[in-house]
PDB file of N, CA and C in Angstrom:
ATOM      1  N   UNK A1291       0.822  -1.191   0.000  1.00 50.00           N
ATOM      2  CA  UNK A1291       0.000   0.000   0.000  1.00 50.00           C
ATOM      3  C   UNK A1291       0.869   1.258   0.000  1.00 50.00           C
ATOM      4  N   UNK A1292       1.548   1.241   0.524  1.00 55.00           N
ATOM      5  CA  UNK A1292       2.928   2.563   0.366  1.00 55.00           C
ATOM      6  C   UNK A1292       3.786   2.455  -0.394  1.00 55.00           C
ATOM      7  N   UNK A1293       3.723   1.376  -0.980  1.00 56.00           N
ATOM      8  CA  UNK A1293       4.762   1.645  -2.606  1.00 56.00           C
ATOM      9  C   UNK A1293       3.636   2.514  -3.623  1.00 56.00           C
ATOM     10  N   UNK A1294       2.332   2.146  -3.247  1.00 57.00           N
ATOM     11  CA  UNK A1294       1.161   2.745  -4.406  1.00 57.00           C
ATOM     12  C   UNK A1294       0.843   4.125  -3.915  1.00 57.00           C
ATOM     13  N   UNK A1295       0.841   4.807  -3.289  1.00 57.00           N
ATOM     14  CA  UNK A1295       0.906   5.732  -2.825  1.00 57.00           C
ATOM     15  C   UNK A1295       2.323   6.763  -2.778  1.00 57.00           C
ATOM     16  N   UNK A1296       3.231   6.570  -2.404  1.00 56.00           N
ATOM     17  CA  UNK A1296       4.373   6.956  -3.386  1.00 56.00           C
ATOM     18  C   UNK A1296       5.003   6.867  -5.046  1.00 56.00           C
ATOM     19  N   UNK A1297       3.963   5.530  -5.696  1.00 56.00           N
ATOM     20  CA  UNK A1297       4.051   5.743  -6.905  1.00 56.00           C
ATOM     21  C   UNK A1297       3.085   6.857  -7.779  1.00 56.00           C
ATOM     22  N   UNK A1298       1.930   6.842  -6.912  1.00 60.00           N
ATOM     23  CA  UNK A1298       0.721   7.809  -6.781  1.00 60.00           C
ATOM     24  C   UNK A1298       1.260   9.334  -7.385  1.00 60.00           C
ATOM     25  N   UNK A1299       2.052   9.706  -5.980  1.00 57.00           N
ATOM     26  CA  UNK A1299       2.892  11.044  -5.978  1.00 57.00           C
ATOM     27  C   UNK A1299       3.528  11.126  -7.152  1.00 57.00           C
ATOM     28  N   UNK A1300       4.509  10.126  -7.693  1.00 56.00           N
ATOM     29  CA  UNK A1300       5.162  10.160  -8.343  1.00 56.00           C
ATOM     30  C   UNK A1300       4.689  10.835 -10.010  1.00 56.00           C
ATOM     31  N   UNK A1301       3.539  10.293  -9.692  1.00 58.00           N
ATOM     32  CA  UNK A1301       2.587  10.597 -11.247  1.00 58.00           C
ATOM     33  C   UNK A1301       2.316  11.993 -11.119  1.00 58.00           C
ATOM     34  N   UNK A1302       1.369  12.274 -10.013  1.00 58.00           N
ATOM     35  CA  UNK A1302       1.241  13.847  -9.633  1.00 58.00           C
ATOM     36  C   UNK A1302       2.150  14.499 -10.427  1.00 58.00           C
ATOM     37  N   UNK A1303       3.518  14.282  -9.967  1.00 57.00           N
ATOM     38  CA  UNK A1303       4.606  15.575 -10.230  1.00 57.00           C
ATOM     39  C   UNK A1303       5.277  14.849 -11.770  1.00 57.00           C
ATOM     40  N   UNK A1304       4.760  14.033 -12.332  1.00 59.00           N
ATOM     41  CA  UNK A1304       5.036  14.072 -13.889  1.00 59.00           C
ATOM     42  C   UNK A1304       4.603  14.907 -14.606  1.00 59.00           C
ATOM     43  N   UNK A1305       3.238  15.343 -14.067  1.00 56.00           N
ATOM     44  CA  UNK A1305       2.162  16.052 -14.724  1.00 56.00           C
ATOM     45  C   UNK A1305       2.448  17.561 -15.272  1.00 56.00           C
ATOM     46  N   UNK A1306       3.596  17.749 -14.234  1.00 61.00           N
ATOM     47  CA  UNK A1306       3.556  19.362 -13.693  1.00 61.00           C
ATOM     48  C   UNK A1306       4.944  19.860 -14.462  1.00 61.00           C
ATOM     49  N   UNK A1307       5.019  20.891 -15.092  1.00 61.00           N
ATOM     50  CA  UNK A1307       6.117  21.053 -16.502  1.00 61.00           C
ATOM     51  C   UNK A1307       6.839  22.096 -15.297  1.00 61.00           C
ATOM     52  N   UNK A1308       8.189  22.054 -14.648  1.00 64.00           N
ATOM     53  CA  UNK A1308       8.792  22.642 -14.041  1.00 64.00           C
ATOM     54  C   UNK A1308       9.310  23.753 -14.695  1.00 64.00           C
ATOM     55  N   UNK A1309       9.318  25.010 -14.116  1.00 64.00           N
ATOM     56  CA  UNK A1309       9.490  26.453 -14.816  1.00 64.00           C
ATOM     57  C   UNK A1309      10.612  26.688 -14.772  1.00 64.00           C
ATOM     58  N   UNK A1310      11.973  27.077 -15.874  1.00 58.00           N
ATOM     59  CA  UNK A1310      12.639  27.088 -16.417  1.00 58.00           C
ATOM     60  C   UNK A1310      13.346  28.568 -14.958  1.00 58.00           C
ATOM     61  N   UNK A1311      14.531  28.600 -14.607  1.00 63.00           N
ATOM     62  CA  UNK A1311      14.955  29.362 -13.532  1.00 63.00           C
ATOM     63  C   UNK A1311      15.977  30.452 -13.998  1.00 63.00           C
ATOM     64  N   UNK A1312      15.837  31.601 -13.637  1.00 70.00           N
ATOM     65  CA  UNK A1312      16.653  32.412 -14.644  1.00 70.00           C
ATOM     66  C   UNK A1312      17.984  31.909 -14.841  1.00 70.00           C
ATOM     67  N   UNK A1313      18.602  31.513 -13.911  1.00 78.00           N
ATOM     68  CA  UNK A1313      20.445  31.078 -13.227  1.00 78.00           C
ATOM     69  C   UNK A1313      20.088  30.206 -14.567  1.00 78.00           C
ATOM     70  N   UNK A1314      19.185  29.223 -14.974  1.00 84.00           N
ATOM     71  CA  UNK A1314      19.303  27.787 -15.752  1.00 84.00           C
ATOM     72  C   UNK A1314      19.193  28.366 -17.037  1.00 84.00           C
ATOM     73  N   UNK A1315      18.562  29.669 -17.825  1.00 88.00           N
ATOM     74  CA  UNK A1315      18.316  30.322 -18.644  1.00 88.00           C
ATOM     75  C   UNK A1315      19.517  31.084 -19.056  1.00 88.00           C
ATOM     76  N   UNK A1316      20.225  31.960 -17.981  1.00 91.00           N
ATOM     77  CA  UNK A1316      21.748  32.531 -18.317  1.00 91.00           C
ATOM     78  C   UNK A1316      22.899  31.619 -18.309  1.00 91.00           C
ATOM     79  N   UNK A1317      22.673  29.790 -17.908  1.00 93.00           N
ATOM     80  CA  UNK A1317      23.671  29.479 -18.012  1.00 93.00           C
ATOM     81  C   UNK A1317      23.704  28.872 -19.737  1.00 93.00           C
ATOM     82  N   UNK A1318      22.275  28.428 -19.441  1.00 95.00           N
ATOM     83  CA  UNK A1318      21.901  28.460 -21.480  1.00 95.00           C
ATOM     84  C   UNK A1318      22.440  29.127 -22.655  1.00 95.00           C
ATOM     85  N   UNK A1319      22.386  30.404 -22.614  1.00 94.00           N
ATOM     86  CA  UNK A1319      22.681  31.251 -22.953  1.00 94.00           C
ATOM     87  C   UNK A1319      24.125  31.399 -23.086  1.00 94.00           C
ATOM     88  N   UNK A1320      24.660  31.192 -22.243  1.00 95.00           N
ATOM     89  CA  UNK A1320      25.930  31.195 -22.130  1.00 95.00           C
ATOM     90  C   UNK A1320      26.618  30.368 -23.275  1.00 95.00           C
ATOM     91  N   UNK A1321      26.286  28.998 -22.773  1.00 95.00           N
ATOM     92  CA  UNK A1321      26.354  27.703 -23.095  1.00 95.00           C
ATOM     93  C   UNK A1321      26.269  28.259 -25.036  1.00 95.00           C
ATOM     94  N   UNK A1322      25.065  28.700 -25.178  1.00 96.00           N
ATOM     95  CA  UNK A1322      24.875  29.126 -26.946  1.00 96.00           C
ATOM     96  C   UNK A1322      25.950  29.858 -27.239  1.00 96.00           C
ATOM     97  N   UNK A1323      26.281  30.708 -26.868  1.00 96.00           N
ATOM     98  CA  UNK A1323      27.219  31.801 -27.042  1.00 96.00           C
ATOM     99  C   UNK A1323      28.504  31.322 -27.424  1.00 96.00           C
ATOM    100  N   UNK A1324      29.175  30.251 -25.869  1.00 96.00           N
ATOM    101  CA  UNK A1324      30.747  29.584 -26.242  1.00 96.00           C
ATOM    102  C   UNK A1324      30.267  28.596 -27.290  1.00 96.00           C
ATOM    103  N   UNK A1325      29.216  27.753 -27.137  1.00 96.00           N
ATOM    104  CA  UNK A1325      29.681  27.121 -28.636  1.00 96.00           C
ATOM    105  C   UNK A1325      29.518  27.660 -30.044  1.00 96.00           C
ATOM    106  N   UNK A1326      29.215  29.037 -30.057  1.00 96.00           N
ATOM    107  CA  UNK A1326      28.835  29.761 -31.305  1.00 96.00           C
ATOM    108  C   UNK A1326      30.145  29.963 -31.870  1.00 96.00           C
ATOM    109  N   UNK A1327      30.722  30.798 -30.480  1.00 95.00           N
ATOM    110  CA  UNK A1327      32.085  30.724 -30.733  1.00 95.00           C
ATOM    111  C   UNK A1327      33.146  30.247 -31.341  1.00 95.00           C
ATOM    112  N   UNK A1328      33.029  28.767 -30.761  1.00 95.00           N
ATOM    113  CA  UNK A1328      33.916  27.634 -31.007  1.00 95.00           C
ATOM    114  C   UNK A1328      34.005  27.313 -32.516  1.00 95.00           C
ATOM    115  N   UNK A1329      32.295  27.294 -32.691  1.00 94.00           N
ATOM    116  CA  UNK A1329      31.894  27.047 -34.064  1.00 94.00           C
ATOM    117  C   UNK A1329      32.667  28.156 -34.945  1.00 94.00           C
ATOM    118  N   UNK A1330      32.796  29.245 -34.930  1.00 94.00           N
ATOM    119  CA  UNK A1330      33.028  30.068 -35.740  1.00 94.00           C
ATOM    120  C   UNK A1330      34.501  30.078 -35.823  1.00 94.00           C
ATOM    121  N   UNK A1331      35.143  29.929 -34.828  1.00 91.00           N
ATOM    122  CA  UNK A1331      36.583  29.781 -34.563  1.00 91.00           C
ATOM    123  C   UNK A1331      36.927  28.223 -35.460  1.00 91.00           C
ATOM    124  N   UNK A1332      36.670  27.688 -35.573  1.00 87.00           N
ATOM    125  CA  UNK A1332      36.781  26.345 -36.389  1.00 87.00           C
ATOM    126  C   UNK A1332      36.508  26.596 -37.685  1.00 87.00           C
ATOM    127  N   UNK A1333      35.319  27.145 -37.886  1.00 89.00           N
ATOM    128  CA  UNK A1333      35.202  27.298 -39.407  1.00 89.00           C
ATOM    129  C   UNK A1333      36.325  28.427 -40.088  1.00 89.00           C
ATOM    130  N   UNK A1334      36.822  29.663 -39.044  1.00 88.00           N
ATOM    131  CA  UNK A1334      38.278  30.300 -39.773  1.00 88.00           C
ATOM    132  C   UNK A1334      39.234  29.163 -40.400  1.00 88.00           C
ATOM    133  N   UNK A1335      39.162  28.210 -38.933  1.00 83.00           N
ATOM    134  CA  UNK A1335      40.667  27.747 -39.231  1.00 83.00           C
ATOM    135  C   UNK A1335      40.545  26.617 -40.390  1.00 83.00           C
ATOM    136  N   UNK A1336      39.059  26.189 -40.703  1.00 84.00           N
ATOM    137  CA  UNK A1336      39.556  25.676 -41.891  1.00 84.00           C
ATOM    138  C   UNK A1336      39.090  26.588 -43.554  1.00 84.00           C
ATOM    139  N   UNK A1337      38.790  27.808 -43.097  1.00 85.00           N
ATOM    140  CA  UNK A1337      38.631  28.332 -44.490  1.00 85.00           C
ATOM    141  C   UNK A1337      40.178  28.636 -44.587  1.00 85.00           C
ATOM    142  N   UNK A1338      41.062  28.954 -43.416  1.00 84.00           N
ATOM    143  CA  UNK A1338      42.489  29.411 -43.956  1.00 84.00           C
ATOM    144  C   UNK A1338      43.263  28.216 -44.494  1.00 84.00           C
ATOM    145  N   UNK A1339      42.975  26.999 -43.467  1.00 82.00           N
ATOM    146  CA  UNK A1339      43.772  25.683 -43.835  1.00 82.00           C
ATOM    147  C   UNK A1339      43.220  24.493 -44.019  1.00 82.00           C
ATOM    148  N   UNK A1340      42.037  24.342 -45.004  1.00 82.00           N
ATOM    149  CA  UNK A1340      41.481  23.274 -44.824  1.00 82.00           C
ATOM    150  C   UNK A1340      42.423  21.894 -45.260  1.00 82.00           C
ATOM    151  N   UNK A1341      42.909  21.880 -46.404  1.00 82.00           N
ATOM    152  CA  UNK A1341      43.801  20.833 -46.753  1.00 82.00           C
ATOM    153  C   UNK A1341      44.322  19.901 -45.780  1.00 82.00           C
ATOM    154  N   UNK A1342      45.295  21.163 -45.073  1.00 81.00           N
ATOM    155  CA  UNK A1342      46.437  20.491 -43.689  1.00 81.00           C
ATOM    156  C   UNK A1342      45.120  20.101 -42.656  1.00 81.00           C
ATOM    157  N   UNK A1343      43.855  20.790 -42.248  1.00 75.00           N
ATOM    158  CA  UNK A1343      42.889  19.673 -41.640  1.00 75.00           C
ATOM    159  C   UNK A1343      43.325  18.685 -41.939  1.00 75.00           C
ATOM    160  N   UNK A1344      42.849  18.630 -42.695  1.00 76.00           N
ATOM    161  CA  UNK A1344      42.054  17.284 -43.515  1.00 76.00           C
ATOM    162  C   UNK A1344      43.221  16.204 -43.432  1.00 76.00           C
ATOM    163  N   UNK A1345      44.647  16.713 -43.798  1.00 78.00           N
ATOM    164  CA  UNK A1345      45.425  15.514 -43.896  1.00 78.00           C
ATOM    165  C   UNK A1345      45.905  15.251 -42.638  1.00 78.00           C
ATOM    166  N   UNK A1346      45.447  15.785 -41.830  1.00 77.00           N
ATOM    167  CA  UNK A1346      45.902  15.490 -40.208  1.00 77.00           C
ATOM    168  C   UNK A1346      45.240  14.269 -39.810  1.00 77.00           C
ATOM    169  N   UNK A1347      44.394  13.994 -40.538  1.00 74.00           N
ATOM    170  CA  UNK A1347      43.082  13.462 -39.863  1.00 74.00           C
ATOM    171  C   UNK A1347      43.283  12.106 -40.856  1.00 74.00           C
ATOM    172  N   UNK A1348      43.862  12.194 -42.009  1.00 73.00           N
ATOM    173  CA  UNK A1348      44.678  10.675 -43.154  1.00 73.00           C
ATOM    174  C   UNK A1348      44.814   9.574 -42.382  1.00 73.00           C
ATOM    175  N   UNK A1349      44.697   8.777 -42.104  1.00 64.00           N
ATOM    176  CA  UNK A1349      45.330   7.768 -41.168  1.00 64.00           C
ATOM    177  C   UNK A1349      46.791   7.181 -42.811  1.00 64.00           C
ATOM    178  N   UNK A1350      47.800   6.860 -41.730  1.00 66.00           N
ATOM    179  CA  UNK A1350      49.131   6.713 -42.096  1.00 66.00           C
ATOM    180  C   UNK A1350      49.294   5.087 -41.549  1.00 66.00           C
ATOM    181  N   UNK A1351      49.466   4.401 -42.700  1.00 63.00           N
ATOM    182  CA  UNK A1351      50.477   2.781 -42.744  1.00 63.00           C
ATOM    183  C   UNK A1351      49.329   2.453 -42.427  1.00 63.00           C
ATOM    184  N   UNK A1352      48.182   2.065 -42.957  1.00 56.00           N
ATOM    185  CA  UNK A1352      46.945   1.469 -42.792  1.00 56.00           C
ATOM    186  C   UNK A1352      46.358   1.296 -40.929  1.00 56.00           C
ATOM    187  N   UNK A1353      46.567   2.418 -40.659  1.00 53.00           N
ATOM    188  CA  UNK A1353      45.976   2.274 -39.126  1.00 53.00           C
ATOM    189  C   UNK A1353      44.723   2.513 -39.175  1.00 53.00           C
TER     190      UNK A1353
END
């Protein structure tokens, strides 16, 4: 009877869409920002050097 009643609860608070907290919203944000970054910083380095990418990445003596 108290496992069904704590599974009970459990359903209750499925129901309920928890509201998004500013701290969890600016760390979001954040979060978009450095990987925008990253992204953009990557795409320089291969519009300047894509080739040498690319052959970095060759595997050598059939590895």
């Amino acid at each position: 009877m108290r496992h069904e009643k704590n599974h009970q609860r459990h359903r209750e608070h499925e129901d309920e869409d928890p509201e998004p907290t500013p701290v969890g919203g600016q760390r979001r944000d954040k979060l978009n920002e450095d990987t925008e970054a990253t992204l953009d910083e990557i795409d320089d380095i291969l519009e300047g050097n894509a080739e040498d990418f690319v052959r970095s990445y060759v595997q050598k003596g059939g590895e």
